Coordinates of C-alpha atoms and ligand atoms in Angstrom, one line a residue:
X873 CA -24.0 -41.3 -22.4
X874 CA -26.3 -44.6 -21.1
X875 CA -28.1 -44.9 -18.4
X876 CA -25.8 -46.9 -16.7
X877 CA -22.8 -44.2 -16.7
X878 CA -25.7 -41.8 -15.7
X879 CA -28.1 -43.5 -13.6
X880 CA -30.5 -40.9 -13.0
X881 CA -29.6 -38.8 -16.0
X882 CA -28.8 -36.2 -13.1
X883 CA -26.0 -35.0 -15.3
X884 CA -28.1 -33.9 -18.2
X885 CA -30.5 -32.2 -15.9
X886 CA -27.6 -30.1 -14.6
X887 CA -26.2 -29.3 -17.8
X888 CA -29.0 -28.2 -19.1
X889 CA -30.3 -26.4 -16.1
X890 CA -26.6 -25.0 -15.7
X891 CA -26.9 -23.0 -19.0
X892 CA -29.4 -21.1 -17.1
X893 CA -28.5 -21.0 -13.7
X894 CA -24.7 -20.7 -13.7
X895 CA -24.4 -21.2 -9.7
X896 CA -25.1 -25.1 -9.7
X897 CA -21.9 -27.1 -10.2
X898 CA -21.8 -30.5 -11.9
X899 CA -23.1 -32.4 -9.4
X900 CA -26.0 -30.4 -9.0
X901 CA -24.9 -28.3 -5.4
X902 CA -25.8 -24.3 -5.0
X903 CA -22.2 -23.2 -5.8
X904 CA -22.3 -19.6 -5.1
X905 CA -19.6 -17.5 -7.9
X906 CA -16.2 -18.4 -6.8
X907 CA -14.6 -16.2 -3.9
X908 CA -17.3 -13.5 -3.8
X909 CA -15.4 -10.0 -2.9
X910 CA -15.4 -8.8 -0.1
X911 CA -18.5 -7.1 0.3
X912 CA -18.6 -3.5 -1.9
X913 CA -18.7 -0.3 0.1
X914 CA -21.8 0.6 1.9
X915 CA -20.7 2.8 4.0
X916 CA -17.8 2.3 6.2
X917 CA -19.5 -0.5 9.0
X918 CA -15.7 -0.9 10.9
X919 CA -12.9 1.0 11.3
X920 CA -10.0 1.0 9.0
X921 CA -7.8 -1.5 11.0
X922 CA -10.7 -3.7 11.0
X923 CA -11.7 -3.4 7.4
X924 CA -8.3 -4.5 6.2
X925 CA -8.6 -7.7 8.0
X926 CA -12.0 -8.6 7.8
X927 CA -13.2 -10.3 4.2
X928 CA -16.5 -11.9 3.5
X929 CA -15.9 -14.6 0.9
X930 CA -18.5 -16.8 0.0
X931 CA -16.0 -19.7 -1.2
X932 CA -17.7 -22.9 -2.2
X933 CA -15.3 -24.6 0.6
X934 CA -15.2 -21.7 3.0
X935 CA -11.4 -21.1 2.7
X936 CA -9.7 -18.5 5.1
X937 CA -7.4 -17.3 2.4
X938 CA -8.5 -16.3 -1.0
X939 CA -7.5 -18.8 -3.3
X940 CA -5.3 -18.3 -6.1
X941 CA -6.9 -18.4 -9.2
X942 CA -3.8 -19.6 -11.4
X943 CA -5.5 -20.1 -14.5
X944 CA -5.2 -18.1 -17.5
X945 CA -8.7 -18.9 -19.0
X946 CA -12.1 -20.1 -17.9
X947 CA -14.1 -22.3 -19.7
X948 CA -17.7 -21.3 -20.9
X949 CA -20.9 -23.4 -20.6
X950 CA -22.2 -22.4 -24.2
X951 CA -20.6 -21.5 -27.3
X952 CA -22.0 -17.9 -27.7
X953 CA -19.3 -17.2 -25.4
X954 CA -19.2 -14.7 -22.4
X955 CA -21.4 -16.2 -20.3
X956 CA -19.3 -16.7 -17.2
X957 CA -18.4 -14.0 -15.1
X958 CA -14.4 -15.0 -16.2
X959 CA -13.1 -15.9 -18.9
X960 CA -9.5 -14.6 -19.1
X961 CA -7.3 -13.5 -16.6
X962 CA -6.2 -10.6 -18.6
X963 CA -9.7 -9.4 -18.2
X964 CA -10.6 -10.4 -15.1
X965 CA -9.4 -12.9 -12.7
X966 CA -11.5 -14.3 -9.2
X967 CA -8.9 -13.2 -6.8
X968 CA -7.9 -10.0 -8.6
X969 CA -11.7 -9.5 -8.5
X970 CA -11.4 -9.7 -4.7
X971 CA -8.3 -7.4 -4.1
X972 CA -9.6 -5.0 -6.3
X973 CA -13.2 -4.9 -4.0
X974 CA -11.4 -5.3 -0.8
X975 CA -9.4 -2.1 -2.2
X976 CA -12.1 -0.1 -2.7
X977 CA -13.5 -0.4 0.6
X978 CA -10.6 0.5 2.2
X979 CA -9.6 2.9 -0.2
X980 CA -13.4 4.8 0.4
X981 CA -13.5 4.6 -3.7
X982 CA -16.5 2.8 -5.6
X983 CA -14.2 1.3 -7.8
X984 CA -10.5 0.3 -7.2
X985 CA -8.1 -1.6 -9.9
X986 CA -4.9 -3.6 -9.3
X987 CA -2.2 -3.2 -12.3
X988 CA 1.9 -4.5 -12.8
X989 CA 3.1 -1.7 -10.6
X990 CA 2.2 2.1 -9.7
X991 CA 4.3 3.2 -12.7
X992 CA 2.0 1.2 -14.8
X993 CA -0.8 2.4 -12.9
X994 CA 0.1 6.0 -14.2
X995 CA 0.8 4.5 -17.4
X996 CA -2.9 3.7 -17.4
X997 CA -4.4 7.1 -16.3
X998 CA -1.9 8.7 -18.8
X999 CA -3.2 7.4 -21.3
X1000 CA -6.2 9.2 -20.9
X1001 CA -4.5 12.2 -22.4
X1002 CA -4.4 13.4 -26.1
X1003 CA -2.2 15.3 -27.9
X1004 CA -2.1 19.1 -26.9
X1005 CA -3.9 18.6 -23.6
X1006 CA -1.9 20.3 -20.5
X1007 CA -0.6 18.5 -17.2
X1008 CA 0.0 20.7 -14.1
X1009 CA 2.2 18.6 -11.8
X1010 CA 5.0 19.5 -9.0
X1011 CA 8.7 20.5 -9.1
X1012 CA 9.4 17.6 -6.6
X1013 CA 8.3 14.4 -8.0
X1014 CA 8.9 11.1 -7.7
X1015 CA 11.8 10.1 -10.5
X1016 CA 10.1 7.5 -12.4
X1017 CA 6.9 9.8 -12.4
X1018 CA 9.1 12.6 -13.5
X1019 CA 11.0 10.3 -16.1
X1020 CA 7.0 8.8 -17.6
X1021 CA 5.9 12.9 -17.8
X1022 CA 9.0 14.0 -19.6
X1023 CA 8.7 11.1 -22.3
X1024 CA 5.0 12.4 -22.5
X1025 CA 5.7 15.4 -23.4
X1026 CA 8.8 14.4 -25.6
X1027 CA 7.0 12.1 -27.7
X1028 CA 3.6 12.4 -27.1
X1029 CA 2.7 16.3 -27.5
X1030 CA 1.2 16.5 -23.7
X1031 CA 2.0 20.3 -22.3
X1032 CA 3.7 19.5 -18.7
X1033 CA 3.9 22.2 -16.3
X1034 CA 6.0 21.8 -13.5
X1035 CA 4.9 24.3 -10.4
X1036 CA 5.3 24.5 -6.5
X1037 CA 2.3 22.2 -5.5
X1038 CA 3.4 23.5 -2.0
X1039 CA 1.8 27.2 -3.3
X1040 CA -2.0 26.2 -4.6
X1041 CA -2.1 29.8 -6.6
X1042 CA 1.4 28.6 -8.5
X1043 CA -1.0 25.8 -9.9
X1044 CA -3.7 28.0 -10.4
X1045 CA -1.8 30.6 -12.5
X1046 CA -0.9 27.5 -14.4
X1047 CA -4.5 26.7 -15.1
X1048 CA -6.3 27.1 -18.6
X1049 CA -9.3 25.5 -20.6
X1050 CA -6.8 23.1 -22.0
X1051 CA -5.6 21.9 -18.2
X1052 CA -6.8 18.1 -18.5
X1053 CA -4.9 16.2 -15.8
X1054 CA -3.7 17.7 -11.8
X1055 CA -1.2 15.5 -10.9
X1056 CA -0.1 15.6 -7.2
X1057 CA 1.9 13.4 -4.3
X1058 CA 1.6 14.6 -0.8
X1059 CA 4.0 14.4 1.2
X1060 CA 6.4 14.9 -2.1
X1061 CA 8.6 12.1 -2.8
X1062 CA 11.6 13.2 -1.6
X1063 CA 11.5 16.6 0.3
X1064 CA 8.6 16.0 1.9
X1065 CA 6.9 18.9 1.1
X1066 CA 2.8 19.2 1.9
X1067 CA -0.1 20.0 -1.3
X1068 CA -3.5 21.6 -0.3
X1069 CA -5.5 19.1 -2.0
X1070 CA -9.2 20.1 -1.2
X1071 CA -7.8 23.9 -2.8
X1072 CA -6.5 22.5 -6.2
X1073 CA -8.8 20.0 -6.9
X1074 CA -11.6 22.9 -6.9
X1075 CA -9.3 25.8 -8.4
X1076 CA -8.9 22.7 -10.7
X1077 CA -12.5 21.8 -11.3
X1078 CA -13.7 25.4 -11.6
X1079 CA -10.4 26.3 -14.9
X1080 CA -12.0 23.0 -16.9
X1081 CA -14.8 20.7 -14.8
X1082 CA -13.2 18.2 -17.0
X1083 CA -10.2 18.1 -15.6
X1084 CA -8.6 15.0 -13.4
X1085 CA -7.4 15.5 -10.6
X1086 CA -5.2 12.3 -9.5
X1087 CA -2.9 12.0 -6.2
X1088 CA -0.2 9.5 -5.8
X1089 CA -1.3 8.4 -2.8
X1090 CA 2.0 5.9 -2.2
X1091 CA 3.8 7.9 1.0
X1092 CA 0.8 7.6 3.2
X1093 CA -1.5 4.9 2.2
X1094 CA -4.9 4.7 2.4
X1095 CA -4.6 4.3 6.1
X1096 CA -3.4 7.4 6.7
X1097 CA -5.1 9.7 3.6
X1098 CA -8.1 9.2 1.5
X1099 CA -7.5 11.8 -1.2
X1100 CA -11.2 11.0 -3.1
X1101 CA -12.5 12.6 0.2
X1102 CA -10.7 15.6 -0.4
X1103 CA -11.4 16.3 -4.1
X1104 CA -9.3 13.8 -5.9
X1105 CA -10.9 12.2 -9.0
X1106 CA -8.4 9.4 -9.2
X1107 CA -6.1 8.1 -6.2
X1108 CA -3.4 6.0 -7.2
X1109 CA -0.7 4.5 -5.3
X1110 CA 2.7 2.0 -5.8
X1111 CA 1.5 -1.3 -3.5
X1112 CA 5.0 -2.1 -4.2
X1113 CA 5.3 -0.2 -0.7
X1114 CA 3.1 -0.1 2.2
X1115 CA -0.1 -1.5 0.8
X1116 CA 2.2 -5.2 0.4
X1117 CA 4.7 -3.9 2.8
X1118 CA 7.5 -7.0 2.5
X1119 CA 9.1 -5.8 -0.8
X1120 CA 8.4 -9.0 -2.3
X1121 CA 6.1 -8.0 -5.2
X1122 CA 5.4 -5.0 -7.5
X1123 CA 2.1 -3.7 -8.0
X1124 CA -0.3 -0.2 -8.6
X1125 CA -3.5 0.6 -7.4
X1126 CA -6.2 2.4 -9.1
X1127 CA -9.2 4.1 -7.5
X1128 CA -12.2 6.4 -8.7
X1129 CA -15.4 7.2 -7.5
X1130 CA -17.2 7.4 -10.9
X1131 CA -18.6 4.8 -12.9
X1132 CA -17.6 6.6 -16.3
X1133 CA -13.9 7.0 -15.1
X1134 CA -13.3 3.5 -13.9
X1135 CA -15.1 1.9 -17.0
X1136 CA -11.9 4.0 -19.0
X1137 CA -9.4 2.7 -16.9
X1138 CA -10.8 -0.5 -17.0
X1139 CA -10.5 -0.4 -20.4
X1140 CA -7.1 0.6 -20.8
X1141 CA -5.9 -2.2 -18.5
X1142 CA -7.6 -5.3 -20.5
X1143 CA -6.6 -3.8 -23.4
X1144 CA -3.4 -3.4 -22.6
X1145 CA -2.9 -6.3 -20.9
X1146 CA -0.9 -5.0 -17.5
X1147 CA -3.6 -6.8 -14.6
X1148 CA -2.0 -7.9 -11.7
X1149 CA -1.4 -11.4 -12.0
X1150 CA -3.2 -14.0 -9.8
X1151 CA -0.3 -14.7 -7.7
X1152 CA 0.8 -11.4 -6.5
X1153 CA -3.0 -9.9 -6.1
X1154 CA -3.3 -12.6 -3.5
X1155 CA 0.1 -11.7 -2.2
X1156 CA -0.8 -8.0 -2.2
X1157 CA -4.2 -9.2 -0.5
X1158 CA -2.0 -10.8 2.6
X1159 CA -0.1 -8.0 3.0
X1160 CA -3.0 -5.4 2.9
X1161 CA -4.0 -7.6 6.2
X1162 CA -1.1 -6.2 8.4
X1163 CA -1.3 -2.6 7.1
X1164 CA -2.2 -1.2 10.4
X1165 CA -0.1 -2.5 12.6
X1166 CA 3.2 -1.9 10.6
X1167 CA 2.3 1.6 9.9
X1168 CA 1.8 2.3 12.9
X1169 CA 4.5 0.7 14.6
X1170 CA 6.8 2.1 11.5
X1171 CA 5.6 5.7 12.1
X1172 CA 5.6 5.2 15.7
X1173 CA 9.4 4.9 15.1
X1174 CA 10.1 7.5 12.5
X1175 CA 9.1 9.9 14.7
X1176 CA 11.3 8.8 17.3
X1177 CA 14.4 8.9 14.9
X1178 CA 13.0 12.5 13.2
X1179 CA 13.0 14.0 16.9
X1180 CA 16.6 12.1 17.2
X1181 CA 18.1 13.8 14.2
X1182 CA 16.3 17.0 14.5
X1183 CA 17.7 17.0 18.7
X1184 CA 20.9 16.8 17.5
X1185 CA 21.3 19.6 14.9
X1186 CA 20.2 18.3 11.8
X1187 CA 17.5 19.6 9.2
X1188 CA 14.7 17.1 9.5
X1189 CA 11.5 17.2 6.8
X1190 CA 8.6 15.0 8.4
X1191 CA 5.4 16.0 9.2
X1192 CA 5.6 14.8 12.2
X1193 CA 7.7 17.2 13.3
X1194 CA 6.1 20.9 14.3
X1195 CA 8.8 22.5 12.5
X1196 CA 7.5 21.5 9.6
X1197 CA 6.7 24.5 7.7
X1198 CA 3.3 23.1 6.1
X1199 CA 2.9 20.7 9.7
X1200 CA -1.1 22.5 10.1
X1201 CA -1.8 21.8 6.9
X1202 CA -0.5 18.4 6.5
X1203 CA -2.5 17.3 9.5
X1204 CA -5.9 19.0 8.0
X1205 CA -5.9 16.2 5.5
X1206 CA -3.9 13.0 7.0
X1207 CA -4.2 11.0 10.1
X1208 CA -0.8 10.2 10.4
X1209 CA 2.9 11.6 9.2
X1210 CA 4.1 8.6 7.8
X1211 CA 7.1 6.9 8.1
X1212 CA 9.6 8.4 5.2
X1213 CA 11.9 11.1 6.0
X1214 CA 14.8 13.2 5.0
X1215 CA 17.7 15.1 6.5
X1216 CA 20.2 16.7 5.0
X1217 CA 24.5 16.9 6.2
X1218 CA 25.6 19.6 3.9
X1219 CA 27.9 17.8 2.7
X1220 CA 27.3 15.2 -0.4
X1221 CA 30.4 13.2 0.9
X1222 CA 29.4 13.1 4.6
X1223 CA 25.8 11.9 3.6
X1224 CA 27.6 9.3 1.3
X1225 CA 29.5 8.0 4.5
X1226 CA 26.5 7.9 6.7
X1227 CA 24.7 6.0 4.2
X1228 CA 27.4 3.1 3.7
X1229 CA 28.8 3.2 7.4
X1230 CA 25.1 2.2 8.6
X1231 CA 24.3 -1.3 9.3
X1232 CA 20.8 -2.2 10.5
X1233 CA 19.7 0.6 7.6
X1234 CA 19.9 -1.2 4.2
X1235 CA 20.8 0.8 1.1
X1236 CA 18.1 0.5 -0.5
X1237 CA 15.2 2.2 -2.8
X1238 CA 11.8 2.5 -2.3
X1239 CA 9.8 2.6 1.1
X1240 CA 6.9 1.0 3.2
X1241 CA 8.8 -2.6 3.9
X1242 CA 9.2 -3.8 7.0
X1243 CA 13.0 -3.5 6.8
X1244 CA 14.2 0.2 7.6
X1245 CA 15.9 1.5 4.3
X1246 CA 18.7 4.6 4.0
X1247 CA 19.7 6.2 0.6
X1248 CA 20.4 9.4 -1.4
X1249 CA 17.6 10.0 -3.9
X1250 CA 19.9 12.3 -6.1
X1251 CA 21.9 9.1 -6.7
X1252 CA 19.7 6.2 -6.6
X1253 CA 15.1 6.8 -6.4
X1254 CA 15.6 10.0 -8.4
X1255 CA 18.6 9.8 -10.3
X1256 CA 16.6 9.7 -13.5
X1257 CA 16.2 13.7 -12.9
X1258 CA 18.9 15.2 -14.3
X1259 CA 21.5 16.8 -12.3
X1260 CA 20.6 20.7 -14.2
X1261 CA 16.3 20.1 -13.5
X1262 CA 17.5 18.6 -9.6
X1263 CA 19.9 22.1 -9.2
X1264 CA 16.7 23.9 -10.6
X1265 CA 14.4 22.3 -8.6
X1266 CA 16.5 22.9 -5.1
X1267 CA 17.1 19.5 -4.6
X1268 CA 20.1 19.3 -2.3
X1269 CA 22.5 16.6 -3.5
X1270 CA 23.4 15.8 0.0
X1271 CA 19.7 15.1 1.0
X1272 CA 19.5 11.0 2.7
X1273 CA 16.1 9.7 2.8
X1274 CA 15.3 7.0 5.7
X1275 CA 12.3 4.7 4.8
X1276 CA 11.5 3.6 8.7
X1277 CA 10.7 -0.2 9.7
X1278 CA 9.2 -2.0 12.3
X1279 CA 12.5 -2.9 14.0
X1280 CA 13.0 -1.8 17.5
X1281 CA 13.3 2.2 17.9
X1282 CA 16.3 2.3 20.0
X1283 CA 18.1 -0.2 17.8
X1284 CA 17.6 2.2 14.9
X1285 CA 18.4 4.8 16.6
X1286 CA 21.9 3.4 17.8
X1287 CA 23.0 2.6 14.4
X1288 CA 22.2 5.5 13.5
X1289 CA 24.2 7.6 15.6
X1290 CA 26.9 4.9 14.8
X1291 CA 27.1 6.0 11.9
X1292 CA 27.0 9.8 12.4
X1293 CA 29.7 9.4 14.2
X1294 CA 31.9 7.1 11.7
X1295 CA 30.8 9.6 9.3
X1296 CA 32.2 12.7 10.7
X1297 CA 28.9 14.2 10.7
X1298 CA 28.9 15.3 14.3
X1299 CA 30.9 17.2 16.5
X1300 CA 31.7 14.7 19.5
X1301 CA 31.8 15.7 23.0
X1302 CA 30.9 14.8 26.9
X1303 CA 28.0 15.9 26.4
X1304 CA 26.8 14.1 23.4
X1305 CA 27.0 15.1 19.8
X1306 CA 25.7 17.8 17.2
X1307 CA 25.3 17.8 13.6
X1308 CA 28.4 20.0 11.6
X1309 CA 27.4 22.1 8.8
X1310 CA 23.6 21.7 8.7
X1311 CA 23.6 25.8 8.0
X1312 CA 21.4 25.1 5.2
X1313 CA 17.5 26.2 5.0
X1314 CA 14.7 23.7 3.8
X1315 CA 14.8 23.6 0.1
X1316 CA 18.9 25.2 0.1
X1317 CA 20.8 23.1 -2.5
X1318 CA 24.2 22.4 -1.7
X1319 CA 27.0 21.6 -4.0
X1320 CA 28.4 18.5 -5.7
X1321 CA 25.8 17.8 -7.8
X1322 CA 26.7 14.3 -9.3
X1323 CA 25.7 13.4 -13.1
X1324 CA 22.4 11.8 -13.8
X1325 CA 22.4 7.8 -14.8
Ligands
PLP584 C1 5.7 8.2 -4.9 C2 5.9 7.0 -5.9 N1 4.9 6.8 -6.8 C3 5.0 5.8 -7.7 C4 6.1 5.0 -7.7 C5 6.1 3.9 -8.7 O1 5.8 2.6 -8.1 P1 6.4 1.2 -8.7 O2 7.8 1.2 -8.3 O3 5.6 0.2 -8.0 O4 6.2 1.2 -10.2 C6 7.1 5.1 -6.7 C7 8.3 4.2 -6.6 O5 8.7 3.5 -7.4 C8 7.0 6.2 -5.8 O6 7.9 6.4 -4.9
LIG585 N1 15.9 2.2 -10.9 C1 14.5 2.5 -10.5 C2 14.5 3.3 -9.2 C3 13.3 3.0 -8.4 S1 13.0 4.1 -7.1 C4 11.7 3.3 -6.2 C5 10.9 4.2 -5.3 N2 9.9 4.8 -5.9 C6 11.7 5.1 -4.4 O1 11.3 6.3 -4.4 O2 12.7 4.7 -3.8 C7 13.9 3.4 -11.6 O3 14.7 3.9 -12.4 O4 12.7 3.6 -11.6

């Protein structure tokens, strides 16, 4: 290059200073790494509602919102190679570098990690398991985590034990030298049923102190339980659902406290190759913004319409509700009940009714969006459990699950009762209305068990 392309020869200054000093740019300015995470937990310095809003980025032109880094690679300044703190998105990308920190404050972890989607995410702590090692994990389980456990131990020699999570001693007689991985959701996913966290993690600890504890932490969020602080050696949750809250993405979340563990997961996921792309960790990173106020407005309203159903005959399960049989212990370890719920009609063709005849309630899977969702697990979230394991695991056929919104209360509430009524679930009279053949008990099957699919 001549002097008159490069008057001062500033460029070859930079370049050669840059091989040292990777924060000047090209034109010689302090250029500090691009968007600089959030600032790493130190302590919590706000509250949670506060945290989830608040980011300190240090972008070279002070943007608001974290760009999107929508590159695949990044080049290098030498050929040796690995000098930048990027160089692939597979391996790590600027604003999945930001969610991921952003995560793990708000998720009280030292490390977080943002994967395809939470199935993936327990694809990834799954395959920390070898051949012969043991699995204690509940008898009311998400379906997909069901369906990942049963190919596990189908075709990849992992022992699965399926207990009552609800009775910590049914995990504990469960418990041998061999027990590698606890794996938990509280509330359960669908029937609601509460898991003594602090007590299995340490009967857990104390059968093999290697064992991992993990809780899907998807039903409550980290705004309303923080399951490291109770135990947990791994929290992961599906930010396809509150965490992102607009069912507009898919997405998992990792979280550990220890170095070791996250350096293994971390592993897993490069090699592997299932990172969360650039776009939707900066989608994931808007919606983690609003994560207060919709919870609470959306369990603001579910317990409105669990009082609703529960004033009218039927058999609720929230913990919001003091009938609750595990209600004391659920609020030992959560700040909030959530905003998924089920009832049950006794009657599989009733509930079916109910479920189409509503309006404002979309028939829908999954939970945490904005919009209020109603469906029946055995046919649709959870339909990938068999209709003999559902029968044996008292899962009542008839059981509707509503996945509350923000929407306005009395607006759910009246299409609701709408379709009660349409349904022939309730006995109508001057008075009001009452729920018909709820005789059942929590955890009662009823009949009509339909086949799997
Ligand atoms: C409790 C629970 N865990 C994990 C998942 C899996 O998440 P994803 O759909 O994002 O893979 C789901 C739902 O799909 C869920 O309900
Ligand atoms: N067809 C899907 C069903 C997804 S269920 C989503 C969510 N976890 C819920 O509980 O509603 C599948 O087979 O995985």
């Amino acid at each position: 290059m001549s002097n008159s392309q490069n008057p001062s020869g500033i460029k070859d200054k930079v370049a050669a200073l840059s091989k040292n000093f990777q924060t000047v740019d090209i034109d010689g300015h302090d250029l500090p790494p691009s968007p600089a995470p959030s600032t790493p937990r130190n302590g919590r310095k706000y509250a949670l509602a506060t945290e989830l809003v608040y980011t300190e980025g240090s972008d070279q032109y002070n943007a608001s919102s974290v760009p999107i880094y929508q590159s695949a690679t990044f080049k290098q300044t030498s050929a040796s190679g690995g000098q930048g703190e990027y160089d692939y998105t597979r391996s790590g990308n600027p604003t999945r570098s930001h969610l991921e920190r952003h995560l793990a404050k708000i998720m009280r972890a030292n490390r977080a990690l943002v994967v395809s989607s939470g199935m993936g995410a327990l694809d990834v702590i799954t395959r920390m398991l070898r051949p012969g090692d043991e699995v204690i994990t509940g008898d009311d389980l998400y379906g997909g985590t069901n369906r990942l456990l049963k190919y596990l131990s189908t075709h990849g020699g992992i022992v699965v034990h399926h207990v009552d999570t609800t009775k910590p001693e049914s995990v504990t007689a469960a418990m041998n030298s061999r027990t590698t991985m606890v794996l938990l959701e509280t509330p359960t996913n669908p029937l609601i049923k509460i898991v003594d966290i602090p007590s299995i993690a340490t009967a857990a600890h104390s059968a093999n102190p290697g064992a991992i504890v993990a809780v899907d932490n998807t039903m409550l969020s980290p705004m309303l339980l923080n399951p490291l602080d109770l135990g947990a050696d791994i929290v992961y949750e599906s930010g396809t659902k509150y965490l992102s809250g607009h069912h507009d993405l898919m997405a998992g979340v990792i979280a550990v406290n220890d170095q070791v563990l996250g350096d293994k997961l971390y592993f897993t996921i490069n090699a592997s190759g299932c990172g969360l792309s650039p776009f939707d960790s900066w989608l994931l990173l808007r919606g983690i913004k609003t994560l207060g106020v919709r919870m609470e407005k959306q369990q603001g309203n579910a317990q409105r319409i669990a009082e609703f159903l529960e004033s009218h005959g039927f058999k609720v399960r929230y913990p919001g509700l003091k009938s609750h049989p595990q209600y004391d212990l659920h609020w030992s370890m959560a700040r909030g009940a959530g905003a998924v719920l089920s009832f049950e009609t006794g009657d599989v063709n009733v509930s079916e009714r109910i479920v189409e005849s509503a309006r404002l309630w979309a028939i829908s899977v999954s939970f945490g969006c904005v919009n209020s969702l109603i469906s029946m697990p055995c046919r649709m979230s959870h339909a990938s459990i068999d209709a003999k394991t559902r029968a044996e695991r008292a899962m009542p056929e008839d059981i509707i699950r509503l996945c509350v919104g923000i929407e306005d209360a009395d607006d759910l509430i009246d299409d609701l009762s709408r379709a009660l009524v349409q349904a022939g679930a309730v006995n109508v009279t001057l008075d009001g209305f009452h729920a018909l053949g709820n005789g059942q008990e929590v955890g009662e099957s009823s009949s009509g068990a339909s086949p799997p699919s």
